[in-house]
Amino acid sequence: MLTISCDSMSCLYRGDESELGIWISQSANIAVYVLMLVFAVEFTYYLHARLRVRSAVRLYFNEAAAAIGLVLLGVTQFTGFFYFYDIHNNYLRGSGFLCFYGILVIIYGHCLYKIHQRRDRIIKEDRYCLAAVFGVLIISGILQLAFTSFASINIGATIGTMILYLWHFFKVQDLESDRDLRFALTEQKRTIKALEESQSQERRTREKLDKYKGIFKKQQDDRQKTLEVLDRSEAKAKETQQALDEARSQLEDLNAGESGKESL
């Protein structure tokens, strides 16, 4: 958007022969060329991080290409290599105009080559996103070469950036939804685990109660058997006592009979 704004300012004051018009038009035009190179390098940084490339050779190569472009841009201010202004402050392409776009093609082409090399690290949806970005850049670059006064390449770069931003935005939303879903599933698993532990604890408690019931029932049975044994023992004791009483009675009768005989 900054590049488009500078390009708009440059176009707005083209043909204005006042000192202010010349200064704004030419300064804004220089800013456009500088920002186009900066954007290309920034896009290289983006891909370097996106593809998780450890080597910085690709960064150095594209940075060197952008640095050459900046040097040639400085030379252009004195030689009109990329572009020049006529006496009426009108923008005209120079003999090396295609050289500048050749530098951009080298930078983006190198990026595209690295994407092709590491395509196995990019999921299919991301490939579609990057293909859309490069498609917009290629189409806008062709339009820029065909129409001098139409800043299509800057518009294409802006559209490509918006595509990347929107793609990342919705991807982050999906990741947040997945994170919320995973959190909900985790909480559900924790709840299920807690219920299972509660059920397990309840089962162990029931088993202990059943065990205690069995022990209590056994104790009751033993007590009942003990009472039965005691009852039988008491009954036998009564029978024994009765037998003793009868024997004592008989013994007393015998003793009384013997006493009577002795008296006689």
PDB file of C-alpha atoms in Angstrom:
ATOM      1  CA  MET A   1       0.000   0.000   0.000  1.00  0.00           C
ATOM      2  CA  LEU A   2       2.919   2.335   0.689  1.00  0.00           C
ATOM      3  CA  THR A   3       4.294   1.576  -2.773  1.00  0.00           C
ATOM      4  CA  ILE A   4       0.928   2.287  -4.383  1.00  0.00           C
ATOM      5  CA  SER A   5       0.662   5.552  -2.448  1.00  0.00           C
ATOM      6  CA  CYS A   6       4.109   6.687  -3.603  1.00  0.00           C
ATOM      7  CA  ASP A   7       3.307   5.703  -7.168  1.00  0.00           C
ATOM      8  CA  SER A   8       0.057   7.650  -6.985  1.00  0.00           C
ATOM      9  CA  MET A   9       1.910  10.737  -5.720  1.00  0.00           C
ATOM     10  CA  SER A  10       4.439  10.372  -8.526  1.00  0.00           C
ATOM     11  CA  CYS A  11       1.706  10.110 -11.159  1.00  0.00           C
ATOM     12  CA  LEU A  12      -0.249  12.970  -9.625  1.00  0.00           C
ATOM     13  CA  TYR A  13       2.628  15.430 -10.016  1.00  0.00           C
ATOM     14  CA  ARG A  14       3.927  14.213 -13.379  1.00  0.00           C
ATOM     15  CA  GLY A  15       3.912  17.047 -15.874  1.00  0.00           C
ATOM     16  CA  ASP A  16       3.971  19.607 -13.046  1.00  0.00           C
ATOM     17  CA  GLU A  17       6.952  21.787 -13.889  1.00  0.00           C
ATOM     18  CA  SER A  18       7.015  23.583 -10.553  1.00  0.00           C
ATOM     19  CA  GLU A  19       9.882  22.912  -8.183  1.00  0.00           C
ATOM     20  CA  LEU A  20       7.550  21.211  -5.694  1.00  0.00           C
ATOM     21  CA  GLY A  21       5.955  19.087  -8.413  1.00  0.00           C
ATOM     22  CA  ILE A  22       9.353  17.969  -9.740  1.00  0.00           C
ATOM     23  CA  TRP A  23      10.614  17.139  -6.246  1.00  0.00           C
ATOM     24  CA  ILE A  24       7.493  15.169  -5.211  1.00  0.00           C
ATOM     25  CA  SER A  25       7.176  13.312  -8.513  1.00  0.00           C
ATOM     26  CA  GLN A  26      10.794  12.229  -8.745  1.00  0.00           C
ATOM     27  CA  SER A  27      11.217  11.481  -5.003  1.00  0.00           C
ATOM     28  CA  ALA A  28       8.044   9.389  -4.941  1.00  0.00           C
ATOM     29  CA  ASN A  29       9.190   7.526  -8.059  1.00  0.00           C
ATOM     30  CA  ILE A  30      12.529   6.685  -6.429  1.00  0.00           C
ATOM     31  CA  ALA A  31      10.623   5.434  -3.375  1.00  0.00           C
ATOM     32  CA  VAL A  32       8.521   3.175  -5.629  1.00  0.00           C
ATOM     33  CA  TYR A  33      11.607   1.480  -7.073  1.00  0.00           C
ATOM     34  CA  VAL A  34      13.223   1.118  -3.656  1.00  0.00           C
ATOM     35  CA  LEU A  35      10.058  -0.335  -2.093  1.00  0.00           C
ATOM     36  CA  MET A  36       9.644  -2.835  -4.935  1.00  0.00           C
ATOM     37  CA  LEU A  37      13.130  -4.194  -4.196  1.00  0.00           C
ATOM     38  CA  VAL A  38      12.475  -4.165  -0.438  1.00  0.00           C
ATOM     39  CA  PHE A  39       9.212  -6.029  -0.954  1.00  0.00           C
ATOM     40  CA  ALA A  40      10.994  -8.696  -3.002  1.00  0.00           C
ATOM     41  CA  VAL A  41      13.601  -9.204  -0.277  1.00  0.00           C
ATOM     42  CA  GLU A  42      10.942  -9.273   2.447  1.00  0.00           C
ATOM     43  CA  PHE A  43       9.069 -11.913   0.473  1.00  0.00           C
ATOM     44  CA  THR A  44      12.308 -13.907   0.401  1.00  0.00           C
ATOM     45  CA  TYR A  45      12.515 -13.633   4.211  1.00  0.00           C
ATOM     46  CA  TYR A  46       8.931 -14.798   4.457  1.00  0.00           C
ATOM     47  CA  LEU A  47       9.581 -17.896   2.349  1.00  0.00           C
ATOM     48  CA  HIS A  48      12.829 -18.581   4.214  1.00  0.00           C
ATOM     49  CA  ALA A  49      10.847 -18.777   7.456  1.00  0.00           C
ATOM     50  CA  ARG A  50       7.853 -20.513   5.860  1.00  0.00           C
ATOM     51  CA  LEU A  51       9.937 -23.290   4.304  1.00  0.00           C
ATOM     52  CA  ARG A  52      12.138 -23.543   7.440  1.00  0.00           C
ATOM     53  CA  VAL A  53      15.341 -23.248   5.459  1.00  0.00           C
ATOM     54  CA  ARG A  54      18.454 -23.316   7.634  1.00  0.00           C
ATOM     55  CA  SER A  55      20.897 -22.144   4.983  1.00  0.00           C
ATOM     56  CA  ALA A  56      21.020 -18.397   4.361  1.00  0.00           C
ATOM     57  CA  VAL A  57      22.539 -18.686   0.857  1.00  0.00           C
ATOM     58  CA  ARG A  58      19.213 -17.921  -0.787  1.00  0.00           C
ATOM     59  CA  LEU A  59      18.840 -14.818   1.358  1.00  0.00           C
ATOM     60  CA  TYR A  60      22.325 -13.633   0.424  1.00  0.00           C
ATOM     61  CA  PHE A  61      21.693 -14.235  -3.276  1.00  0.00           C
ATOM     62  CA  ASN A  62      18.453 -12.261  -3.346  1.00  0.00           C
ATOM     63  CA  GLU A  63      19.854  -9.550  -1.105  1.00  0.00           C
ATOM     64  CA  ALA A  64      22.839  -9.197  -3.469  1.00  0.00           C
ATOM     65  CA  ALA A  65      20.459  -8.925  -6.443  1.00  0.00           C
ATOM     66  CA  ALA A  66      18.428  -6.242  -4.644  1.00  0.00           C
ATOM     67  CA  ALA A  67      21.636  -4.398  -3.718  1.00  0.00           C
ATOM     68  CA  ILE A  68      22.675  -4.376  -7.393  1.00  0.00           C
ATOM     69  CA  GLY A  69      19.255  -2.962  -8.232  1.00  0.00           C
ATOM     70  CA  LEU A  70      19.696  -0.186  -5.645  1.00  0.00           C
ATOM     71  CA  VAL A  71      23.141   0.675  -7.042  1.00  0.00           C
ATOM     72  CA  LEU A  72      21.755   0.844 -10.567  1.00  0.00           C
ATOM     73  CA  LEU A  73      18.879   2.953  -9.275  1.00  0.00           C
ATOM     74  CA  GLY A  74      21.427   5.419  -7.894  1.00  0.00           C
ATOM     75  CA  VAL A  75      23.242   5.419 -11.237  1.00  0.00           C
ATOM     76  CA  THR A  76      19.895   6.030 -12.941  1.00  0.00           C
ATOM     77  CA  GLN A  77      19.541   9.394 -11.236  1.00  0.00           C
ATOM     78  CA  PHE A  78      22.535  10.613 -13.273  1.00  0.00           C
ATOM     79  CA  THR A  79      22.336   8.503 -16.447  1.00  0.00           C
ATOM     80  CA  GLY A  80      18.622   7.761 -16.951  1.00  0.00           C
ATOM     81  CA  PHE A  81      19.362   4.016 -17.110  1.00  0.00           C
ATOM     82  CA  PHE A  82      16.066   2.751 -15.651  1.00  0.00           C
ATOM     83  CA  TYR A  83      13.999   5.877 -16.341  1.00  0.00           C
ATOM     84  CA  PHE A  84      14.327   9.624 -16.800  1.00  0.00           C
ATOM     85  CA  TYR A  85      12.182  12.768 -16.827  1.00  0.00           C
ATOM     86  CA  ASP A  86      11.926  15.141 -19.752  1.00  0.00           C
ATOM     87  CA  ILE A  87      11.965  18.919 -19.495  1.00  0.00           C
ATOM     88  CA  HIS A  88       8.215  18.899 -18.791  1.00  0.00           C
ATOM     89  CA  ASN A  89       8.605  16.506 -15.832  1.00  0.00           C
ATOM     90  CA  ASN A  90       7.089  13.560 -17.698  1.00  0.00           C
ATOM     91  CA  TYR A  91       8.206  10.028 -16.752  1.00  0.00           C
ATOM     92  CA  LEU A  92       9.889   8.032 -19.555  1.00  0.00           C
ATOM     93  CA  ARG A  93      11.437   4.582 -19.542  1.00  0.00           C
ATOM     94  CA  GLY A  94      15.187   4.341 -20.024  1.00  0.00           C
ATOM     95  CA  SER A  95      17.256   1.907 -22.025  1.00  0.00           C
ATOM     96  CA  GLY A  96      17.819  -0.313 -18.974  1.00  0.00           C
ATOM     97  CA  PHE A  97      14.182  -0.400 -17.895  1.00  0.00           C
ATOM     98  CA  LEU A  98      13.938  -4.148 -18.512  1.00  0.00           C
ATOM     99  CA  CYS A  99      17.064  -4.684 -16.411  1.00  0.00           C
ATOM    100  CA  PHE A 100      15.215  -3.591 -13.275  1.00  0.00           C
ATOM    101  CA  TYR A 101      12.378  -6.012 -13.910  1.00  0.00           C
ATOM    102  CA  GLY A 102      14.949  -8.638 -14.771  1.00  0.00           C
ATOM    103  CA  ILE A 103      16.330  -8.267 -11.235  1.00  0.00           C
ATOM    104  CA  LEU A 104      12.825  -8.739  -9.818  1.00  0.00           C
ATOM    105  CA  VAL A 105      12.322 -11.788 -12.043  1.00  0.00           C
ATOM    106  CA  ILE A 106      15.614 -13.236 -10.755  1.00  0.00           C
ATOM    107  CA  ILE A 107      14.594 -12.715  -7.111  1.00  0.00           C
ATOM    108  CA  TYR A 108      11.071 -14.096  -7.476  1.00  0.00           C
ATOM    109  CA  GLY A 109      12.253 -16.830  -9.817  1.00  0.00           C
ATOM    110  CA  HIS A 110      14.786 -17.937  -7.234  1.00  0.00           C
ATOM    111  CA  CYS A 111      12.011 -17.999  -4.631  1.00  0.00           C
ATOM    112  CA  LEU A 112       9.828 -20.047  -6.948  1.00  0.00           C
ATOM    113  CA  TYR A 113      12.696 -22.463  -7.578  1.00  0.00           C
ATOM    114  CA  LYS A 114      13.189 -22.980  -3.848  1.00  0.00           C
ATOM    115  CA  ILE A 115       9.480 -23.570  -3.417  1.00  0.00           C
ATOM    116  CA  HIS A 116       9.663 -26.232  -6.112  1.00  0.00           C
ATOM    117  CA  GLN A 117      12.656 -27.826  -4.389  1.00  0.00           C
ATOM    118  CA  ARG A 118      10.882 -27.995  -1.032  1.00  0.00           C
ATOM    119  CA  ARG A 119       7.393 -28.698  -2.292  1.00  0.00           C
ATOM    120  CA  ASP A 120       7.277 -31.844  -0.134  1.00  0.00           C
ATOM    121  CA  ARG A 121       7.286 -29.590   2.958  1.00  0.00           C
ATOM    122  CA  ILE A 122       4.279 -27.590   1.786  1.00  0.00           C
ATOM    123  CA  ILE A 123       0.752 -28.910   2.110  1.00  0.00           C
ATOM    124  CA  LYS A 124      -1.538 -28.812  -0.899  1.00  0.00           C
ATOM    125  CA  GLU A 125      -3.611 -25.856   0.329  1.00  0.00           C
ATOM    126  CA  ASP A 126      -0.477 -23.748   0.872  1.00  0.00           C
ATOM    127  CA  ARG A 127       0.687 -24.597  -2.643  1.00  0.00           C
ATOM    128  CA  TYR A 128      -2.553 -23.198  -4.033  1.00  0.00           C
ATOM    129  CA  CYS A 129      -2.059 -20.027  -1.968  1.00  0.00           C
ATOM    130  CA  LEU A 130       1.521 -19.495  -3.158  1.00  0.00           C
ATOM    131  CA  ALA A 131       0.513 -20.322  -6.744  1.00  0.00           C
ATOM    132  CA  ALA A 132      -2.165 -17.617  -6.555  1.00  0.00           C
ATOM    133  CA  VAL A 133       0.395 -15.100  -5.257  1.00  0.00           C
ATOM    134  CA  PHE A 134       2.883 -15.832  -8.018  1.00  0.00           C
ATOM    135  CA  GLY A 135       0.119 -15.884 -10.609  1.00  0.00           C
ATOM    136  CA  VAL A 136      -0.987 -12.394  -9.585  1.00  0.00           C
ATOM    137  CA  LEU A 137       2.638 -11.147  -9.636  1.00  0.00           C
ATOM    138  CA  ILE A 138       3.271 -12.571 -13.116  1.00  0.00           C
ATOM    139  CA  ILE A 139       0.071 -11.153 -14.589  1.00  0.00           C
ATOM    140  CA  SER A 140       0.623  -7.744 -12.982  1.00  0.00           C
ATOM    141  CA  GLY A 141       4.246  -7.721 -14.212  1.00  0.00           C
ATOM    142  CA  ILE A 142       3.145  -8.382 -17.783  1.00  0.00           C
ATOM    143  CA  LEU A 143       0.577  -5.582 -17.536  1.00  0.00           C
ATOM    144  CA  GLN A 144       3.242  -3.267 -16.099  1.00  0.00           C
ATOM    145  CA  LEU A 145       5.478  -3.901 -19.114  1.00  0.00           C
ATOM    146  CA  ALA A 146       2.603  -3.265 -21.507  1.00  0.00           C
ATOM    147  CA  PHE A 147       1.270  -0.091 -19.865  1.00  0.00           C
ATOM    148  CA  THR A 148       3.744   2.500 -18.600  1.00  0.00           C
ATOM    149  CA  SER A 149       1.369   4.676 -16.581  1.00  0.00           C
ATOM    150  CA  PHE A 150      -0.494   1.838 -14.895  1.00  0.00           C
ATOM    151  CA  ALA A 151       1.169   0.626 -11.662  1.00  0.00           C
ATOM    152  CA  SER A 152      -0.166  -2.893 -12.006  1.00  0.00           C
ATOM    153  CA  ILE A 153       2.834  -4.627 -10.466  1.00  0.00           C
ATOM    154  CA  ASN A 154       2.410  -2.711  -7.220  1.00  0.00           C
ATOM    155  CA  ILE A 155      -1.287  -3.529  -7.185  1.00  0.00           C
ATOM    156  CA  GLY A 156      -0.418  -7.184  -7.847  1.00  0.00           C
ATOM    157  CA  ALA A 157       2.085  -7.202  -4.987  1.00  0.00           C
ATOM    158  CA  THR A 158      -0.562  -5.711  -2.687  1.00  0.00           C
ATOM    159  CA  ILE A 159      -3.140  -8.286  -3.773  1.00  0.00           C
ATOM    160  CA  GLY A 160      -0.579 -11.069  -3.253  1.00  0.00           C
ATOM    161  CA  THR A 161       0.171  -9.797   0.244  1.00  0.00           C
ATOM    162  CA  MET A 162      -3.547  -9.686   1.035  1.00  0.00           C
ATOM    163  CA  ILE A 163      -3.929 -13.260  -0.221  1.00  0.00           C
ATOM    164  CA  LEU A 164      -1.136 -14.391   2.095  1.00  0.00           C
ATOM    165  CA  TYR A 165      -2.556 -12.433   5.006  1.00  0.00           C
ATOM    166  CA  LEU A 166      -6.095 -13.755   4.529  1.00  0.00           C
ATOM    167  CA  TRP A 167      -4.799 -17.286   4.098  1.00  0.00           C
ATOM    168  CA  HIS A 168      -2.818 -17.053   7.334  1.00  0.00           C
ATOM    169  CA  PHE A 169      -5.743 -15.394   9.098  1.00  0.00           C
ATOM    170  CA  PHE A 170      -8.201 -18.161   8.226  1.00  0.00           C
ATOM    171  CA  LYS A 171      -5.546 -20.772   8.877  1.00  0.00           C
ATOM    172  CA  VAL A 172      -4.989 -19.332  12.348  1.00  0.00           C
ATOM    173  CA  GLN A 173      -8.754 -19.349  12.884  1.00  0.00           C
ATOM    174  CA  ASP A 174      -8.829 -23.014  11.899  1.00  0.00           C
ATOM    175  CA  LEU A 175      -5.907 -23.713  14.221  1.00  0.00           C
ATOM    176  CA  GLU A 176      -7.709 -21.923  17.053  1.00  0.00           C
ATOM    177  CA  SER A 177     -10.855 -23.934  16.299  1.00  0.00           C
ATOM    178  CA  ASP A 178      -8.793 -27.117  16.301  1.00  0.00           C
ATOM    179  CA  ARG A 179      -7.156 -26.002  19.550  1.00  0.00           C
ATOM    180  CA  ASP A 180     -10.563 -25.349  21.116  1.00  0.00           C
ATOM    181  CA  LEU A 181     -11.777 -28.704  19.850  1.00  0.00           C
ATOM    182  CA  ARG A 182      -8.698 -30.444  21.217  1.00  0.00           C
ATOM    183  CA  PHE A 183      -9.200 -28.620  24.517  1.00  0.00           C
ATOM    184  CA  ALA A 184     -12.836 -29.730  24.620  1.00  0.00           C
ATOM    185  CA  LEU A 185     -11.813 -33.305  23.792  1.00  0.00           C
ATOM    186  CA  THR A 186      -9.144 -33.172  26.478  1.00  0.00           C
ATOM    187  CA  GLU A 187     -11.665 -31.921  29.008  1.00  0.00           C
ATOM    188  CA  GLN A 188     -14.085 -34.624  27.900  1.00  0.00           C
ATOM    189  CA  LYS A 189     -11.380 -37.265  28.294  1.00  0.00           C
ATOM    190  CA  ARG A 190     -10.590 -35.899  31.741  1.00  0.00           C
ATOM    191  CA  THR A 191     -14.275 -36.024  32.666  1.00  0.00           C
ATOM    192  CA  ILE A 192     -14.587 -39.575  31.348  1.00  0.00           C
ATOM    193  CA  LYS A 193     -11.436 -40.557  33.220  1.00  0.00           C
ATOM    194  CA  ALA A 194     -12.793 -38.962  36.404  1.00  0.00           C
ATOM    195  CA  LEU A 195     -16.093 -40.828  35.942  1.00  0.00           C
ATOM    196  CA  GLU A 196     -14.240 -44.067  35.343  1.00  0.00           C
ATOM    197  CA  GLU A 197     -12.164 -43.487  38.464  1.00  0.00           C
ATOM    198  CA  SER A 198     -15.343 -42.683  40.390  1.00  0.00           C
ATOM    199  CA  GLN A 199     -16.992 -45.835  39.075  1.00  0.00           C
ATOM    200  CA  SER A 200     -13.884 -47.816  39.907  1.00  0.00           C
ATOM    201  CA  GLN A 201     -13.857 -46.374  43.415  1.00  0.00           C
ATOM    202  CA  GLU A 202     -17.551 -47.133  43.762  1.00  0.00           C
ATOM    203  CA  ARG A 203     -16.924 -50.679  42.554  1.00  0.00           C
ATOM    204  CA  ARG A 204     -14.103 -51.131  45.042  1.00  0.00           C
ATOM    205  CA  THR A 205     -16.308 -49.731  47.803  1.00  0.00           C
ATOM    206  CA  ARG A 206     -19.103 -52.117  46.809  1.00  0.00           C
ATOM    207  CA  GLU A 207     -16.678 -55.014  46.805  1.00  0.00           C
ATOM    208  CA  LYS A 208     -15.496 -54.041  50.290  1.00  0.00           C
ATOM    209  CA  LEU A 209     -19.113 -53.786  51.483  1.00  0.00           C
ATOM    210  CA  ASP A 210     -19.882 -57.183  50.005  1.00  0.00           C
ATOM    211  CA  LYS A 211     -16.779 -58.534  51.702  1.00  0.00           C
ATOM    212  CA  TYR A 212     -17.840 -57.023  55.021  1.00  0.00           C
ATOM    213  CA  LYS A 213     -21.375 -58.367  54.513  1.00  0.00           C
ATOM    214  CA  GLY A 214     -19.913 -61.817  53.930  1.00  0.00           C
ATOM    215  CA  ILE A 215     -17.784 -61.544  57.042  1.00  0.00           C
ATOM    216  CA  PHE A 216     -20.771 -60.283  59.066  1.00  0.00           C
ATOM    217  CA  LYS A 217     -22.966 -63.078  57.714  1.00  0.00           C
ATOM    218  CA  LYS A 218     -20.309 -65.636  58.545  1.00  0.00           C
ATOM    219  CA  GLN A 219     -20.038 -64.204  62.042  1.00  0.00           C
ATOM    220  CA  GLN A 220     -23.823 -64.428  62.361  1.00  0.00           C
ATOM    221  CA  ASP A 221     -23.737 -68.031  61.166  1.00  0.00           C
ATOM    222  CA  ASP A 222     -20.932 -68.840  63.620  1.00  0.00           C
ATOM    223  CA  ARG A 223     -22.881 -67.145  66.388  1.00  0.00           C
ATOM    224  CA  GLN A 224     -25.969 -69.129  65.468  1.00  0.00           C
ATOM    225  CA  LYS A 225     -23.990 -72.353  65.481  1.00  0.00           C
ATOM    226  CA  THR A 226     -22.448 -71.377  68.821  1.00  0.00           C
ATOM    227  CA  LEU A 227     -25.917 -70.697  70.241  1.00  0.00           C
ATOM    228  CA  GLU A 228     -27.122 -74.050  68.943  1.00  0.00           C
ATOM    229  CA  VAL A 229     -24.140 -75.792  70.520  1.00  0.00           C
ATOM    230  CA  LEU A 230     -24.788 -73.939  73.752  1.00  0.00           C
ATOM    231  CA  ASP A 231     -28.455 -74.949  73.627  1.00  0.00           C
ATOM    232  CA  ARG A 232     -27.512 -78.590  73.066  1.00  0.00           C
ATOM    233  CA  SER A 233     -24.961 -78.365  75.836  1.00  0.00           C
ATOM    234  CA  GLU A 234     -27.540 -76.847  78.140  1.00  0.00           C
ATOM    235  CA  ALA A 235     -30.024 -79.539  77.231  1.00  0.00           C
ATOM    236  CA  LYS A 236     -27.433 -82.223  77.910  1.00  0.00           C
ATOM    237  CA  ALA A 237     -26.587 -80.516  81.168  1.00  0.00           C
ATOM    238  CA  LYS A 238     -30.252 -80.587  82.144  1.00  0.00           C
ATOM    239  CA  GLU A 239     -30.486 -84.253  81.221  1.00  0.00           C
ATOM    240  CA  THR A 240     -27.355 -84.944  83.231  1.00  0.00           C
ATOM    241  CA  GLN A 241     -28.741 -82.972  86.190  1.00  0.00           C
ATOM    242  CA  GLN A 242     -31.990 -84.919  86.007  1.00  0.00           C
ATOM    243  CA  ALA A 243     -30.055 -88.169  85.894  1.00  0.00           C
ATOM    244  CA  LEU A 244     -28.038 -87.075  88.926  1.00  0.00           C
ATOM    245  CA  ASP A 245     -31.209 -86.083  90.745  1.00  0.00           C
ATOM    246  CA  GLU A 246     -32.752 -89.466  89.993  1.00  0.00           C
ATOM    247  CA  ALA A 247     -29.592 -91.252  91.086  1.00  0.00           C
ATOM    248  CA  ARG A 248     -29.470 -89.206  94.278  1.00  0.00           C
ATOM    249  CA  SER A 249     -33.127 -89.984  94.923  1.00  0.00           C
ATOM    250  CA  GLN A 250     -32.542 -93.686  94.364  1.00  0.00           C
ATOM    251  CA  LEU A 251     -29.461 -93.533  96.602  1.00  0.00           C
ATOM    252  CA  GLU A 252     -31.502 -91.849  99.312  1.00  0.00           C
ATOM    253  CA  ASP A 253     -34.188 -94.529  98.965  1.00  0.00           C
ATOM    254  CA  LEU A 254     -31.564 -97.252  99.309  1.00  0.00           C
ATOM    255  CA  ASN A 255     -30.054 -95.570 102.333  1.00  0.00           C
ATOM    256  CA  ALA A 256     -33.491 -95.276 103.953  1.00  0.00           C
ATOM    257  CA  GLY A 257     -34.191 -98.994 103.332  1.00  0.00           C
ATOM    258  CA  GLU A 258     -30.890-100.083 104.865  1.00  0.00           C
ATOM    259  CA  SER A 259     -31.557 -97.909 107.924  1.00  0.00           C
ATOM    260  CA  GLY A 260     -34.944 -99.628 108.446  1.00  0.00           C
ATOM    261  CA  LYS A 261     -33.366-103.078 108.226  1.00  0.00           C
ATOM    262  CA  GLU A 262     -30.787-102.202 110.827  1.00  0.00           C
ATOM    263  CA  SER A 263     -33.525-100.922 113.158  1.00  0.00           C
ATOM    264  CA  LEU A 264     -35.374-104.209 112.850  1.00  0.00           C
TER     265      LEU A 264
END
